[in-house]
GROMACS .gro file of C-alpha atoms in nm:
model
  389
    1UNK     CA    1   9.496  -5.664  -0.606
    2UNK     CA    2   9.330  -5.780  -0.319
    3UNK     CA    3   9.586  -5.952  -0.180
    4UNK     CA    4   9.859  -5.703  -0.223
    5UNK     CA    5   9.589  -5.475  -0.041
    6UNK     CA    6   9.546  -5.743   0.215
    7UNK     CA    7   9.942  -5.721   0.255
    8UNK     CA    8   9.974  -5.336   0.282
    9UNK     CA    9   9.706  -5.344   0.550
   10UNK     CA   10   9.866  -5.584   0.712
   11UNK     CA   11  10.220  -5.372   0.741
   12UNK     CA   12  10.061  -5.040   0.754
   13UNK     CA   13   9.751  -5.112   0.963
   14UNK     CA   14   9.461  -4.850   1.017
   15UNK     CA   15   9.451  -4.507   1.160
   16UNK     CA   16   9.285  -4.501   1.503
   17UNK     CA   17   9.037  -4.247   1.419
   18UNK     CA   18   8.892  -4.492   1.170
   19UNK     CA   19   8.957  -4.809   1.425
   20UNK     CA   20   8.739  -4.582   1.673
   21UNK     CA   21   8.461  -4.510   1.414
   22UNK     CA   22   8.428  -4.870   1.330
   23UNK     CA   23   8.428  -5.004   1.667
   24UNK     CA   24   8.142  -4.733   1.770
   25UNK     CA   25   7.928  -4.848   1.466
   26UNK     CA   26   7.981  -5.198   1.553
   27UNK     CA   27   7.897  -5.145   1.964
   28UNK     CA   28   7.600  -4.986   1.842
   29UNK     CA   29   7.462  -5.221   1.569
   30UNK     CA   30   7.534  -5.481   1.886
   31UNK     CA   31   7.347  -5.287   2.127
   32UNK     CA   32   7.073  -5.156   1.968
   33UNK     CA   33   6.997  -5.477   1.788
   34UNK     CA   34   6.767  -5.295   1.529
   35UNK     CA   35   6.612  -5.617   1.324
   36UNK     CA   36   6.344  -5.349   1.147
   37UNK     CA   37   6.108  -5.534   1.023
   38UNK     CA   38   6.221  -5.887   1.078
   39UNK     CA   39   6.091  -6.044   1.455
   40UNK     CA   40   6.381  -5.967   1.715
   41UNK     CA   41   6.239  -6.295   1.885
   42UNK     CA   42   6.347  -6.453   1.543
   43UNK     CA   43   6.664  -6.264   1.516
   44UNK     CA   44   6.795  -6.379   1.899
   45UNK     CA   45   6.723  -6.739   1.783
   46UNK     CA   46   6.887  -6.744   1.482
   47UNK     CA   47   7.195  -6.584   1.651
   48UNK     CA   48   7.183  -6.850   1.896
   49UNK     CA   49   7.258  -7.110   1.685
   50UNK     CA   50   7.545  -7.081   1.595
   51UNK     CA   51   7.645  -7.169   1.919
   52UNK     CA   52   7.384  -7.418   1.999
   53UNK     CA   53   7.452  -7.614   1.665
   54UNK     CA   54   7.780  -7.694   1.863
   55UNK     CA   55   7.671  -7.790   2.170
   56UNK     CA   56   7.747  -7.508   2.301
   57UNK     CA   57   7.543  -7.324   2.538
   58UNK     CA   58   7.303  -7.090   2.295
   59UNK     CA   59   7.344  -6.774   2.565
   60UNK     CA   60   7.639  -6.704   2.501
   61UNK     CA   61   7.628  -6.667   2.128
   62UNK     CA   62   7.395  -6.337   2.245
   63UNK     CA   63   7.632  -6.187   2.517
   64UNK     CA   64   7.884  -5.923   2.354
   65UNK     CA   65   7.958  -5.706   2.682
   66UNK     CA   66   8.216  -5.937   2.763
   67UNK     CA   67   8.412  -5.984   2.427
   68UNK     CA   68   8.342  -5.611   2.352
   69UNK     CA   69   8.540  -5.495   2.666
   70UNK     CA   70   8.823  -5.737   2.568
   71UNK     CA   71   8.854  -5.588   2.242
   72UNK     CA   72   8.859  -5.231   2.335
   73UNK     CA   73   9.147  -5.351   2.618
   74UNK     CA   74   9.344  -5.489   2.343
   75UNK     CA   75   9.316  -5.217   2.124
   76UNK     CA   76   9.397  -4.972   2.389
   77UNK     CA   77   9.716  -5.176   2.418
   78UNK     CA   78   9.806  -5.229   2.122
   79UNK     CA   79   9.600  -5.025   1.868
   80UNK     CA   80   9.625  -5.118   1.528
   81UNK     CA   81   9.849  -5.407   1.588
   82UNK     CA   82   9.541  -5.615   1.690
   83UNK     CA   83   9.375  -5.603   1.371
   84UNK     CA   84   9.711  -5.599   1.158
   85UNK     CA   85   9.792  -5.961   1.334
   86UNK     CA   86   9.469  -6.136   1.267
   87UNK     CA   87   9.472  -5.994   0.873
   88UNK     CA   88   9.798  -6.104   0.883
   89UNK     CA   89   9.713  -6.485   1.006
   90UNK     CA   90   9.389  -6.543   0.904
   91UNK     CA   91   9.379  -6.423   0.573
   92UNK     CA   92   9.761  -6.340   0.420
   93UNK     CA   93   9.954  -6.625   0.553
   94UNK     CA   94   9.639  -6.857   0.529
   95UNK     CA   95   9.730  -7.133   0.268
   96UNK     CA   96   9.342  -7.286   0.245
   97UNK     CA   97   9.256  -7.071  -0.054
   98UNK     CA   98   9.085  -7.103  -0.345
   99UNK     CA   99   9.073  -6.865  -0.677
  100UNK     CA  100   8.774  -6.815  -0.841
  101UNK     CA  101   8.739  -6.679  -1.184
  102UNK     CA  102   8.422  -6.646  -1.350
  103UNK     CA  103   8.352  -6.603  -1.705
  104UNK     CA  104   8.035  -6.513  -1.867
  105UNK     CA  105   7.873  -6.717  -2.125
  106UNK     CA  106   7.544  -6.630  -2.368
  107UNK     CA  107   7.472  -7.035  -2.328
  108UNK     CA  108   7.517  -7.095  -1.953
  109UNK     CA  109   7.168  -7.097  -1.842
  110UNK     CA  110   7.036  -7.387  -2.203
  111UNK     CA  111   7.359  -7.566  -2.086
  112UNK     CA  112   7.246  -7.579  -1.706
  113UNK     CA  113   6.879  -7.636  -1.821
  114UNK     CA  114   7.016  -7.956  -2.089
  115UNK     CA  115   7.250  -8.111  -1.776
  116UNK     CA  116   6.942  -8.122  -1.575
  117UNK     CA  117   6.688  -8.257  -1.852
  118UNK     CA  118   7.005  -8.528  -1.930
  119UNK     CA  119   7.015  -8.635  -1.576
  120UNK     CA  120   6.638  -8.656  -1.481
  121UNK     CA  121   6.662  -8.885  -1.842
  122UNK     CA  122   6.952  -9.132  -1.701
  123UNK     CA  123   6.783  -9.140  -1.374
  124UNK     CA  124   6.408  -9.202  -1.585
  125UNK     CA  125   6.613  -9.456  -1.786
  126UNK     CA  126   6.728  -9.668  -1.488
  127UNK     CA  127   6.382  -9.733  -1.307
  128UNK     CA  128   6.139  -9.969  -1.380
  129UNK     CA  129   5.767  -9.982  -1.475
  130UNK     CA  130   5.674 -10.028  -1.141
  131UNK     CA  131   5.962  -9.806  -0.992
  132UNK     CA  132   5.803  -9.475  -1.211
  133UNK     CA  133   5.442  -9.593  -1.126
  134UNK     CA  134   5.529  -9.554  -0.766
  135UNK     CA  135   5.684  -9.215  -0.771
  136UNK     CA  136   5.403  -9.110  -0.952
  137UNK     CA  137   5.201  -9.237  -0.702
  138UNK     CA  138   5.400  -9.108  -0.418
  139UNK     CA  139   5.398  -8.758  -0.581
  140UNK     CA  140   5.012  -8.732  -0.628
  141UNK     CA  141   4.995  -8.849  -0.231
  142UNK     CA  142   5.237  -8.539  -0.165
  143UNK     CA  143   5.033  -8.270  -0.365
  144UNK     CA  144   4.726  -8.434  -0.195
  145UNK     CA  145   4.874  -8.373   0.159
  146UNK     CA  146   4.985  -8.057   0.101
  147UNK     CA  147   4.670  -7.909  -0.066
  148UNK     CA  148   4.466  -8.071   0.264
  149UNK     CA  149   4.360  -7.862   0.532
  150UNK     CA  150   4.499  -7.968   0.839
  151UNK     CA  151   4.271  -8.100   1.136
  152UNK     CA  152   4.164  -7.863   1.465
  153UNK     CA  153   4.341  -8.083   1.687
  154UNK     CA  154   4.686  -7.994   1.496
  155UNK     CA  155   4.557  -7.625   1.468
  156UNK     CA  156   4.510  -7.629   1.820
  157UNK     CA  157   4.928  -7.695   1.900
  158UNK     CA  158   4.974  -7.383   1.715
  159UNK     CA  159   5.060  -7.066   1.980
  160UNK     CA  160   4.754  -6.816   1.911
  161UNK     CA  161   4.749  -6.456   2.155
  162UNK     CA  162   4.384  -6.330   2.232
  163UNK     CA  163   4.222  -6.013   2.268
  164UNK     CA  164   4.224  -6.183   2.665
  165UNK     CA  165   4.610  -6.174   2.666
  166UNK     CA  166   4.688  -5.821   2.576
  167UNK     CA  167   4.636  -5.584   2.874
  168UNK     CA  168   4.376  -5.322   2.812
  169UNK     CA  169   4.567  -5.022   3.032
  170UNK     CA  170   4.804  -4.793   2.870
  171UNK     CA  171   5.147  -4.783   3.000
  172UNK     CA  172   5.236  -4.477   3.155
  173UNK     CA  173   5.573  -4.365   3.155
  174UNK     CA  174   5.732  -4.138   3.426
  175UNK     CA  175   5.844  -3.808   3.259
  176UNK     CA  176   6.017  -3.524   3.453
  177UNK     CA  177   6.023  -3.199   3.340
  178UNK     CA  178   6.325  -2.910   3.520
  179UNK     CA  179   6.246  -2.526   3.389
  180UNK     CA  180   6.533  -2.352   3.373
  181UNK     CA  181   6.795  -2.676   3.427
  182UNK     CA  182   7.120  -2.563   3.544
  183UNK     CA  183   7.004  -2.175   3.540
  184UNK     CA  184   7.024  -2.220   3.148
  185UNK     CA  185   6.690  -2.089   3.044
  186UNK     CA  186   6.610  -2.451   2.923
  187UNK     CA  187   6.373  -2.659   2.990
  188UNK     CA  188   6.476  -3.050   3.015
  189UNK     CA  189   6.230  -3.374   2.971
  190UNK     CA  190   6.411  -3.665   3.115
  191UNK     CA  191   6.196  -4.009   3.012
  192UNK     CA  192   6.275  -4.272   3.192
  193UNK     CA  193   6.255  -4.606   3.000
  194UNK     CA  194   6.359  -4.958   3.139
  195UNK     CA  195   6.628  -5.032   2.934
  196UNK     CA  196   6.802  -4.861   2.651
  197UNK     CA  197   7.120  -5.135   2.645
  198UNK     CA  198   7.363  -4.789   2.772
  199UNK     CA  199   7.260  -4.557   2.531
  200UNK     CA  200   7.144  -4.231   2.564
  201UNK     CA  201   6.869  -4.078   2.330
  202UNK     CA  202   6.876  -3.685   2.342
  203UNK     CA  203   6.584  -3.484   2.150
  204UNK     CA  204   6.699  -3.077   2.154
  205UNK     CA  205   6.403  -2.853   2.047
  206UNK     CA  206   6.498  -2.492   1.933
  207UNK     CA  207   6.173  -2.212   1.913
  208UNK     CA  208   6.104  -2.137   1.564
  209UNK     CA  209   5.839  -1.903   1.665
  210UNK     CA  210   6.037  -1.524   1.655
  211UNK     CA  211   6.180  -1.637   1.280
  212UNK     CA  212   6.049  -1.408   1.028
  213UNK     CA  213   5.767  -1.554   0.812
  214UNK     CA  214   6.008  -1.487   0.471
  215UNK     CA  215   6.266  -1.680   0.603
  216UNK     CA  216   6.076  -1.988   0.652
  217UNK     CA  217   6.121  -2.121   0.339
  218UNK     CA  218   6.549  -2.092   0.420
  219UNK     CA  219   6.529  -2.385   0.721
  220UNK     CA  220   6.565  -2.670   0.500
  221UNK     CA  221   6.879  -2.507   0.358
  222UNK     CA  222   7.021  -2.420   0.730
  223UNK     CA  223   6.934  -2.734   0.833
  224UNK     CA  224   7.174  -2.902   0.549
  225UNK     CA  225   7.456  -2.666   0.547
  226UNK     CA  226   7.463  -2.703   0.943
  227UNK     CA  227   7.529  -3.084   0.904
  228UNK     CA  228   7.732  -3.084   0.577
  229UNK     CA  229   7.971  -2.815   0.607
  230UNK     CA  230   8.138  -2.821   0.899
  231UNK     CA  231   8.138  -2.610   1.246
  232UNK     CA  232   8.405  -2.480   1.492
  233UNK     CA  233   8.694  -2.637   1.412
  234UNK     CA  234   8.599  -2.881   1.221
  235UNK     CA  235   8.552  -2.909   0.844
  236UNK     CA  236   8.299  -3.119   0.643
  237UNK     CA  237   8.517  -3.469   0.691
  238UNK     CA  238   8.626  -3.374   1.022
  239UNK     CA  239   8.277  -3.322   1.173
  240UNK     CA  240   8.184  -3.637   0.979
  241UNK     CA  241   8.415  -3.852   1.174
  242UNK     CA  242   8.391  -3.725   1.506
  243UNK     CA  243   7.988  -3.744   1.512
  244UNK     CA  244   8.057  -4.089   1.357
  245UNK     CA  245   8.329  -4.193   1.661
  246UNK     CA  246   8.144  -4.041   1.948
  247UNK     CA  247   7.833  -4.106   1.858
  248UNK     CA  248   7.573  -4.329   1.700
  249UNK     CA  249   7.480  -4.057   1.452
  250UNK     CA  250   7.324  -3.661   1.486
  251UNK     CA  251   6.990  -3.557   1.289
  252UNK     CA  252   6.817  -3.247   1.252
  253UNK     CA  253   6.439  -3.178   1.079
  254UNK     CA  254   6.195  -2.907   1.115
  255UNK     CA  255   5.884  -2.966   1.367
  256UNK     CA  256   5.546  -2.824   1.312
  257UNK     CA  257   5.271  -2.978   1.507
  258UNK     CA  258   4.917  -2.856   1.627
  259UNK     CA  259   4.871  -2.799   1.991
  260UNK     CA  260   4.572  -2.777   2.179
  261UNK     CA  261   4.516  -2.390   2.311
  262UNK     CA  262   4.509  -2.404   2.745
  263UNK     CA  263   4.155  -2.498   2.866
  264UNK     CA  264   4.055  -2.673   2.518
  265UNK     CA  265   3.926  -3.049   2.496
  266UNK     CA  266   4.198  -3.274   2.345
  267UNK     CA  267   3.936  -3.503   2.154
  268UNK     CA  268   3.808  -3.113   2.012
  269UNK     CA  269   3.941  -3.135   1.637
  270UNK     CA  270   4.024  -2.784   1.616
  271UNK     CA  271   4.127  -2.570   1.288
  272UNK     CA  272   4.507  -2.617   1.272
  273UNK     CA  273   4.576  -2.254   1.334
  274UNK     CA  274   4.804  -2.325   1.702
  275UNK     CA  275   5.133  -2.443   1.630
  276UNK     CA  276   5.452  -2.569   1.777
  277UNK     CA  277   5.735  -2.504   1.521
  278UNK     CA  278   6.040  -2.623   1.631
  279UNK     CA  279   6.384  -2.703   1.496
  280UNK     CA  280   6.469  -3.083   1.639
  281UNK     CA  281   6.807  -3.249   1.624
  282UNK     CA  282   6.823  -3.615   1.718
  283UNK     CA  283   7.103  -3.751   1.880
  284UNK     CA  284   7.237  -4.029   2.062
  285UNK     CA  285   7.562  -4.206   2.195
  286UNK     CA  286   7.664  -4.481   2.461
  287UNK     CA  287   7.615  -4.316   2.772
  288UNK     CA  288   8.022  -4.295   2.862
  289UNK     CA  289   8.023  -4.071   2.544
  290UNK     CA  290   7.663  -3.896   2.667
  291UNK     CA  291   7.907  -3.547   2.720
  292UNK     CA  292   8.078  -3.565   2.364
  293UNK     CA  293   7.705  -3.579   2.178
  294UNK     CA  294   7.597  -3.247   2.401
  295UNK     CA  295   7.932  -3.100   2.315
  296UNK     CA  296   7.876  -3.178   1.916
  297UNK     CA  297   7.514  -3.076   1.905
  298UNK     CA  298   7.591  -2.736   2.082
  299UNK     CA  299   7.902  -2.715   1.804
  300UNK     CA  300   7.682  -2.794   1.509
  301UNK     CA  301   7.340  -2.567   1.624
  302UNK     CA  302   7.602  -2.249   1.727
  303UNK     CA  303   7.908  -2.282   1.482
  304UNK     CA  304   7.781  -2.478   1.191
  305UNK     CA  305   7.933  -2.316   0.901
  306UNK     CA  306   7.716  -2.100   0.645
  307UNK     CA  307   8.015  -1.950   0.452
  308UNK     CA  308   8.116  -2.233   0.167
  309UNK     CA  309   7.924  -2.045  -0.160
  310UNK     CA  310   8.036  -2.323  -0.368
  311UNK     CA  311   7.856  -2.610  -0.112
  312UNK     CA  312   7.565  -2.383  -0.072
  313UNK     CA  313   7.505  -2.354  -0.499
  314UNK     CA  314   7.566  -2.735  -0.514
  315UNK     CA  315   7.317  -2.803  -0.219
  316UNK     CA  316   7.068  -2.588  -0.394
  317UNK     CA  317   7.142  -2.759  -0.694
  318UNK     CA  318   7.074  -3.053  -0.588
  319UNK     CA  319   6.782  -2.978  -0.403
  320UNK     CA  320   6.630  -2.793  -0.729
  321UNK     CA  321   6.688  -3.131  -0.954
  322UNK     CA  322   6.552  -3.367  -0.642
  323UNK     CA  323   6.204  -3.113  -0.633
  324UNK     CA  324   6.201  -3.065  -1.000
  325UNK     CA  325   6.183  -3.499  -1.032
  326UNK     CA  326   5.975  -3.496  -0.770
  327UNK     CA  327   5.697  -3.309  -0.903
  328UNK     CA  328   5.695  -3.489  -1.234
  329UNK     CA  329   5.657  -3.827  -1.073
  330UNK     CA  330   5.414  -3.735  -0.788
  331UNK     CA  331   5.208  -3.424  -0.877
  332UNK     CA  332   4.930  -3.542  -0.751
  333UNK     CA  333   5.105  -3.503  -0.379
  334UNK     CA  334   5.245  -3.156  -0.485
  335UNK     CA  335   4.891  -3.042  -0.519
  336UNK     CA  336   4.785  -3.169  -0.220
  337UNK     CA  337   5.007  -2.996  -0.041
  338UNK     CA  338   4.899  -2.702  -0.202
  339UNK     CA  339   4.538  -2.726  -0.130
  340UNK     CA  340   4.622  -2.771   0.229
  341UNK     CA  341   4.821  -2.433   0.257
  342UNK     CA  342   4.483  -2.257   0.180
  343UNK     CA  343   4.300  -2.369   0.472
  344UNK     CA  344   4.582  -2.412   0.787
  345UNK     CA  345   4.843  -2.187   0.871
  346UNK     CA  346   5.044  -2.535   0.939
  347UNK     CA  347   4.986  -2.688   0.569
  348UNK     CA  348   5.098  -2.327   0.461
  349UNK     CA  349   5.413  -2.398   0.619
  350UNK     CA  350   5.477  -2.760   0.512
  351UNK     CA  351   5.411  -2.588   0.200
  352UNK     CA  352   5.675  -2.332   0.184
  353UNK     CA  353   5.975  -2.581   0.295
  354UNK     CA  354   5.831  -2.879   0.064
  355UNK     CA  355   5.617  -2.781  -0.215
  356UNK     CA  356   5.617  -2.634  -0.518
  357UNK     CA  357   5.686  -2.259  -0.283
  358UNK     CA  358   5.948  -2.389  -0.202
  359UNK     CA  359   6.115  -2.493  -0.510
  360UNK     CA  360   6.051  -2.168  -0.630
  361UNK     CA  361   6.244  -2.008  -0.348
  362UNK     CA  362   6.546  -2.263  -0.441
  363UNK     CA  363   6.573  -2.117  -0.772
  364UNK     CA  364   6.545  -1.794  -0.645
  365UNK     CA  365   6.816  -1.868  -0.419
  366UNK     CA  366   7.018  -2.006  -0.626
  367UNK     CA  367   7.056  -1.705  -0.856
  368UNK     CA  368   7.106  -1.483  -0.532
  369UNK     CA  369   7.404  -1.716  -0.391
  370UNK     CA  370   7.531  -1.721  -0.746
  371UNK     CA  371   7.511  -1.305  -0.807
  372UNK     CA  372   7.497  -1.156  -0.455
  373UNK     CA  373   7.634  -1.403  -0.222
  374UNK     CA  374   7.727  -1.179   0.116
  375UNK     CA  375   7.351  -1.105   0.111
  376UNK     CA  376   7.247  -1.433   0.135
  377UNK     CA  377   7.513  -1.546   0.407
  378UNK     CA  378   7.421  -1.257   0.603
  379UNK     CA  379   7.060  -1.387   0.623
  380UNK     CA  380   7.171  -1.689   0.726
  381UNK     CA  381   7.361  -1.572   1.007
  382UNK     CA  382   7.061  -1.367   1.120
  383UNK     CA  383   6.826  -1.635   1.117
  384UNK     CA  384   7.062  -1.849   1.372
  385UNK     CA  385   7.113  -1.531   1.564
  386UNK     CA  386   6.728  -1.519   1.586
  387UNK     CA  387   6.720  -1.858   1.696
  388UNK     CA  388   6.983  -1.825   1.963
  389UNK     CA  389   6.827  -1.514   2.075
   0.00000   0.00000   0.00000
């Protein structure tokens, strides 16, 4: 199977909307570098080796720019061909192959266990007296070293940062704000940051503040048919591909944060009763492609499609069985959440789109898209009209 599949790849080759997602996903994962938790510092040297095991020079192991460009000039050449060769050469037509076929066995692990007891036996067998007396010697001198602490002077080679080395002065960033950009009506943040590798983070915050209180509890459903249904032109897979081939992925969540009222001290802790709520979508693309992410988010926040019933009842579905699990595992946090709607407007919120309001809604939703559908799409519609407004 696989190399019959290896063989029809190889003939066929790939269609160039999937050889363009790929090579996005890659030119991200390259220039991002995310390492989460693991030390970058660690990752870069580890990458470097495997030049530098070569005597090579270790640099070059990190630069991609280079090799990246070459690629995307040889696929804009040739397209598919590229890949279809190298399949082709390095793995169809390659004769240094080996077949492995692995069989389980009930014994494996008393077998493996035996061969090692029979060896450490023969080897046992073959020293002397005096041979066993010094590895047991040698042994209790290892354990000994390695249980003793090691002296200041050889603590003292070891790097250490100080409270000394750290700079005590916050780095400010330059931020500029343009009312009304473009005679739009919008107001733009630009934040400038030294180096983002060429790619372009974009944060677009809609008002959530002329919604009607009732629909509230309806975002988290907008939000997911907006992203998983399709807008414009484009249907479910369709949108799927093109955010994944333009871009390096599109995200939207619900915002509700407590601002400070004008003329207030920011250290005042103050009741929780002035909020932002907005609806955020996350984007961000190479900066050659900085035109096509605009272009999709406007598609997805004006034409996202509302009118699949059968993807709205399986959303709400799914969302019902995720809340329902939910609560029986953490209750504890459902309560919470609960408590804190009696005493802020803003936990009264969180509440309704995340607590045990708002799996009530679901179900009441769900029996409304199930027995009076064009009521519920019409609300839908309204709340983005609001939105736009």
């Amino acid at each position: 199977l696989i190399i019959d599949t290896l063989e029809k790849v190889a003939a066929e080759g790939f269609e160039p909307d999937d050889i363009a997602s790929s090579m996005n996903t890659i030119e991200f994962q390259l220039r991002e570098f995310n390492t989460g938790s693991f030390p970058k510092g660690l990752s870069f040297m580890l990458g470097a080796m495997s030049k530098w095991l070569y005597d090579e020079s270790p640099t070059e192991a990190l630069k991609f720019e280079k090799p990246l460009a070459e690629l995307k000039r040889r696929i804009e050449e040739s397209g598919s061909q590229v890949f279809q060769d190298m399949i082709k050469q390095r793995l169809v037509e390659n004769t240094h192959r080996t077949t492995v076929e692995m069989v389980p066995s009930k014994t494996y692990e008393s077998e493996i266990l035996k061969e090692e007891q029979d060896r450490l036996d023969k080897i046992k067998a073959s020293l002397s007296d005096e041979e066993i007396q010094k590895v047991i010697e040698t042994t209790k001198k290892l354990k000994e070293l390695q249980a003793a602490e090691d002296s200041p002077e050889d603590r003292a080679t070891i790097p250490t940062l100080k409270l000394s080395d750290l700079k005590r002065e916050t780095t400010e960033y330059p931020i500029e704000v343009t009312e009304n950009e473009s005679n739009s009506g919008v107001t733009v943040l630009r934040h400038e940051l030294g180096s983002t590798s060429g790619i372009v983070y974009a944060v677009l915050g809609v008002d959530l503040s002329n919604l009607a209180v009732d629909d509230i509890p309806l975002l988290p459903l907008m939000t997911r048919m907006m992203m998983e249904n399709g807008a414009g032109e484009y249907d479910q897979v369709a949108l799927s591909r093109r955010i994944g081939t333009h871009t390096g992925g599109i995200d939207t969540q619900i915002l509700t944060t407590a601002v400070h009222p004008e003329g207030s001290q920011e250290s005042e802790v103050l009741d929780g009763n002035y909020l932002q709520t907005k609806l955020i979508m996350k984007g961000k693309a190479t900066s050659d492609k900085a035109d096509e992410l605009f272009s999709l988010m406007k598609t997805i926040l004006t034409e996202g499609r509302f009118d699949s019933k059968t993807r709205v009842i399986e959303i709400l579905k799914e969302d019902k069985s995720r809340m329902e699990a939910r609560i029986r595992g953490s209750g504890h946090q459902a309560i919470n959440m609960r408590m804190k709607a009696r005493y802020r407007v803003g936990g009264y919120v969180d509440e309704m789109m995340g607590g045990i309001s708002q799996l009530e809604t679901i179900r009441e939703l769900l029996k409304q898209a199930e027995e009076d559908w064009p009521s519920l799409l019409a609300r839908l519609e309204n709340m983005r009209s609001v939105l736009l407004a």
